[in-house]
mmCIF file of C-alpha atoms in Angstrom:
data_model
loop_
_atom_site.group_PDB
_atom_site.id
_atom_site.type_symbol
_atom_site.label_atom_id
_atom_site.label_comp_id
_atom_site.label_asym_id
_atom_site.label_seq_id
_atom_site.Cartn_x
_atom_site.Cartn_y
_atom_site.Cartn_z
ATOM 1 C CA MET A 1 69.568 119.543 48.906
ATOM 2 C CA PHE A 2 72.333 122.031 49.690
ATOM 3 C CA ARG A 3 70.827 123.045 53.134
ATOM 4 C CA LYS A 4 70.896 119.215 54.118
ATOM 5 C CA SER A 5 74.354 118.858 53.143
ATOM 6 C CA ALA A 6 75.357 121.793 54.950
ATOM 7 C CA MET A 7 73.483 120.784 58.188
ATOM 8 C CA LEU A 8 75.192 117.370 58.019
ATOM 9 C CA ILE A 9 78.574 118.882 57.726
ATOM 10 C CA VAL A 10 78.030 121.030 60.821
ATOM 11 C CA LEU A 11 76.672 117.917 62.909
ATOM 12 C CA MET A 12 79.671 116.038 61.835
ATOM 13 C CA VAL A 13 81.938 118.818 62.801
ATOM 14 C CA VAL A 14 80.200 119.282 66.443
ATOM 15 C CA LEU A 15 80.275 115.321 66.751
ATOM 16 C CA LEU A 16 83.913 115.359 65.997
ATOM 17 C CA ILE A 17 84.733 118.285 68.602
ATOM 18 C CA THR A 18 82.721 116.457 71.187
ATOM 19 C CA LEU A 19 84.830 113.361 70.836
ATOM 20 C CA VAL A 20 87.952 115.002 70.769
ATOM 21 C CA ALA A 21 87.097 117.033 73.809
ATOM 22 C CA SER A 22 85.758 113.842 75.839
ATOM 23 C CA ASN A 23 88.763 112.028 75.123
ATOM 24 C CA PRO A 24 91.433 113.413 77.761
ATOM 25 C CA SER A 25 94.921 112.981 76.757
ATOM 26 C CA ARG A 26 96.749 110.072 78.419
ATOM 27 C CA ALA A 27 98.893 111.498 81.368
ATOM 28 C CA GLU A 28 102.232 110.017 81.301
ATOM 29 C CA ALA A 29 103.640 109.288 84.794
ATOM 30 C CA GLY A 30 107.541 109.599 85.549
ATOM 31 C CA THR A 31 108.435 111.752 82.348
ATOM 32 C CA ASN A 32 110.982 113.707 84.202
ATOM 33 C CA GLY A 33 113.019 111.192 86.150
ATOM 34 C CA GLN A 34 111.958 108.799 88.584
ATOM 35 C CA GLN A 35 111.833 108.306 92.456
ATOM 36 C CA ILE A 36 113.472 105.026 93.402
ATOM 37 C CA ASN A 37 112.244 102.091 95.664
ATOM 38 C CA VAL A 38 115.457 100.538 97.016
ATOM 39 C CA PHE A 39 114.557 97.273 98.292
ATOM 40 C CA VAL A 40 115.832 93.706 99.547
ATOM 41 C CA SER A 41 114.387 90.709 97.787
ATOM 42 C CA CYS A 42 115.843 87.925 99.645
ATOM 43 C CA PRO A 43 113.230 86.749 102.431
ATOM 44 C CA TYR A 44 116.175 85.800 104.939
ATOM 45 C CA ALA A 45 118.209 88.981 104.600
ATOM 46 C CA PRO A 46 118.300 91.471 107.175
ATOM 47 C CA VAL A 47 116.681 94.726 107.087
ATOM 48 C CA LEU A 48 118.377 97.912 105.705
ATOM 49 C CA ALA A 49 120.160 99.985 108.271
ATOM 50 C CA GLU A 50 121.485 102.700 105.865
ATOM 51 C CA VAL A 51 120.961 103.488 102.271
ATOM 52 C CA ARG A 52 122.601 106.066 100.023
ATOM 53 C CA VAL A 53 121.746 107.141 96.692
ATOM 54 C CA ARG A 54 124.193 109.344 94.414
ATOM 55 C CA GLY A 55 123.535 110.515 90.925
ATOM 56 C CA TYR A 56 121.719 113.017 88.707
ATOM 57 C CA ASN A 57 118.440 114.576 89.417
ATOM 58 C CA GLN A 58 115.859 115.818 87.028
ATOM 59 C CA ARG A 59 117.741 119.261 86.804
ATOM 60 C CA GLY A 60 121.041 117.749 85.798
ATOM 61 C CA GLN A 61 122.746 118.286 89.385
ATOM 62 C CA TYR A 62 124.571 115.653 91.032
ATOM 63 C CA VAL A 63 123.101 114.836 94.344
ATOM 64 C CA THR A 64 123.470 112.615 97.449
ATOM 65 C CA TRP A 65 120.135 111.089 99.225
ATOM 66 C CA SER A 66 120.534 109.187 102.233
ATOM 67 C CA SER A 67 118.197 107.573 104.617
ATOM 68 C CA ARG A 68 118.142 104.999 107.689
ATOM 69 C CA PRO A 69 115.002 102.961 106.802
ATOM 70 C CA ASN A 70 115.420 100.012 109.175
ATOM 71 C CA SER A 71 113.217 98.268 106.892
ATOM 72 C CA LYS A 72 113.622 96.042 103.565
ATOM 73 C CA SER A 73 112.481 98.849 101.511
ATOM 74 C CA VAL A 74 112.821 102.587 101.145
ATOM 75 C CA VAL A 75 111.653 105.019 98.560
ATOM 76 C CA THR A 76 113.284 108.455 97.830
ATOM 77 C CA TYR A 77 110.156 110.301 97.826
ATOM 78 C CA GLY A 78 110.552 113.827 96.555
ATOM 79 C CA TRP A 79 113.953 112.760 94.927
ATOM 80 C CA TRP A 80 113.821 112.243 91.407
ATOM 81 C CA TRP A 81 116.845 110.696 89.375
ATOM 82 C CA VAL A 82 117.731 110.376 85.828
ATOM 83 C CA GLY A 83 120.313 108.210 84.499
ATOM 84 C CA LYS A 84 123.168 106.066 86.326
ATOM 85 C CA VAL A 85 122.722 106.077 89.984
ATOM 86 C CA ASP A 86 124.974 104.545 92.420
ATOM 87 C CA ILE A 87 123.463 103.002 95.387
ATOM 88 C CA ASP A 88 125.475 102.063 98.773
ATOM 89 C CA TYR A 89 123.625 100.111 101.381
ATOM 90 C CA ARG A 90 124.155 98.335 104.814
ATOM 91 C CA TYR A 91 122.277 95.785 106.630
ATOM 92 C CA ALA A 92 121.398 96.228 110.174
ATOM 93 C CA GLY A 93 122.934 94.081 112.856
ATOM 94 C CA THR A 94 125.778 91.837 112.750
ATOM 95 C CA ASN A 95 126.882 89.444 110.151
ATOM 96 C CA PRO A 96 126.358 85.861 111.543
ATOM 97 C CA TYR A 97 129.598 84.344 110.292
ATOM 98 C CA THR A 98 132.175 87.099 111.268
ATOM 99 C CA GLY A 99 130.068 88.718 114.356
ATOM 100 C CA TYR A 100 131.004 92.137 112.895
ATOM 101 C CA PRO A 101 128.581 94.608 111.703
ATOM 102 C CA PHE A 102 127.643 94.140 108.131
ATOM 103 C CA PRO A 103 129.877 95.997 105.725
ATOM 104 C CA TRP A 104 128.777 98.584 102.800
ATOM 105 C CA TYR A 105 127.591 97.022 99.667
ATOM 106 C CA GLY A 106 127.143 98.577 96.563
ATOM 107 C CA THR A 107 125.128 98.409 93.301
ATOM 108 C CA SER A 108 124.305 100.817 90.511
ATOM 109 C CA ALA A 109 121.203 101.150 88.378
ATOM 110 C CA ASN A 110 120.151 103.058 84.919
ATOM 111 C CA ILE A 111 117.119 105.143 86.029
ATOM 112 C CA PRO A 112 115.089 106.005 82.899
ATOM 113 C CA LYS A 113 113.995 109.545 82.372
ATOM 114 C CA THR A 114 110.442 108.360 81.292
ATOM 115 C CA PHE A 115 108.713 105.465 82.910
ATOM 116 C CA SER A 116 105.107 104.183 83.162
ATOM 117 C CA ARG A 117 105.301 104.960 86.950
ATOM 118 C CA ASP A 118 106.871 107.584 89.244
ATOM 119 C CA ILE A 119 108.754 105.009 91.170
ATOM 120 C CA TYR A 120 111.400 102.910 89.616
ATOM 121 C CA ALA A 121 112.330 99.547 91.772
ATOM 122 C CA VAL A 122 115.933 98.594 92.206
ATOM 123 C CA VAL A 123 116.621 95.350 93.993
ATOM 124 C CA VAL A 124 119.961 95.695 95.828
ATOM 125 C CA ASP A 125 120.549 91.740 96.454
ATOM 126 C CA SER A 126 119.594 90.267 93.116
ATOM 127 C CA GLY A 127 122.804 88.507 92.547
ATOM 128 C CA GLN A 128 123.050 86.981 95.987
ATOM 129 C CA ASP A 129 122.130 83.631 97.315
ATOM 130 C CA CYS A 130 118.911 83.719 99.122
ATOM 131 C CA ARG A 131 118.996 80.038 100.604
ATOM 132 C CA ARG A 132 118.655 79.654 104.465
ATOM 133 C CA TYR A 133 121.783 77.918 105.644
#
């Protein structure tokens, strides 16, 4: 009887170890800051000519990243951000109402240290009217 109980306990321990070993821990993306996808959501807006992102990286250093994407979206690949960032952007071309190049616009975002993905999306024109005139 004692031998049967001991065998049952050993079998349960082996089964428990097998279950724990076969269930890998869930890897969390973006646990040390995020890369940022800066994009224009309005379908009628021009492409981005220049983008600058200023803020703190995952090491606590204040840094500036810039790009000339010539598209409606740009990702700060390889640059990781945490906390408040300031984003300045300028559209390509000229303003149809003034005939002058578009001025710099700005927005800010609060980038979480932990996020479900490595890339955090920031829409730069979210408060603008997207109707075509």
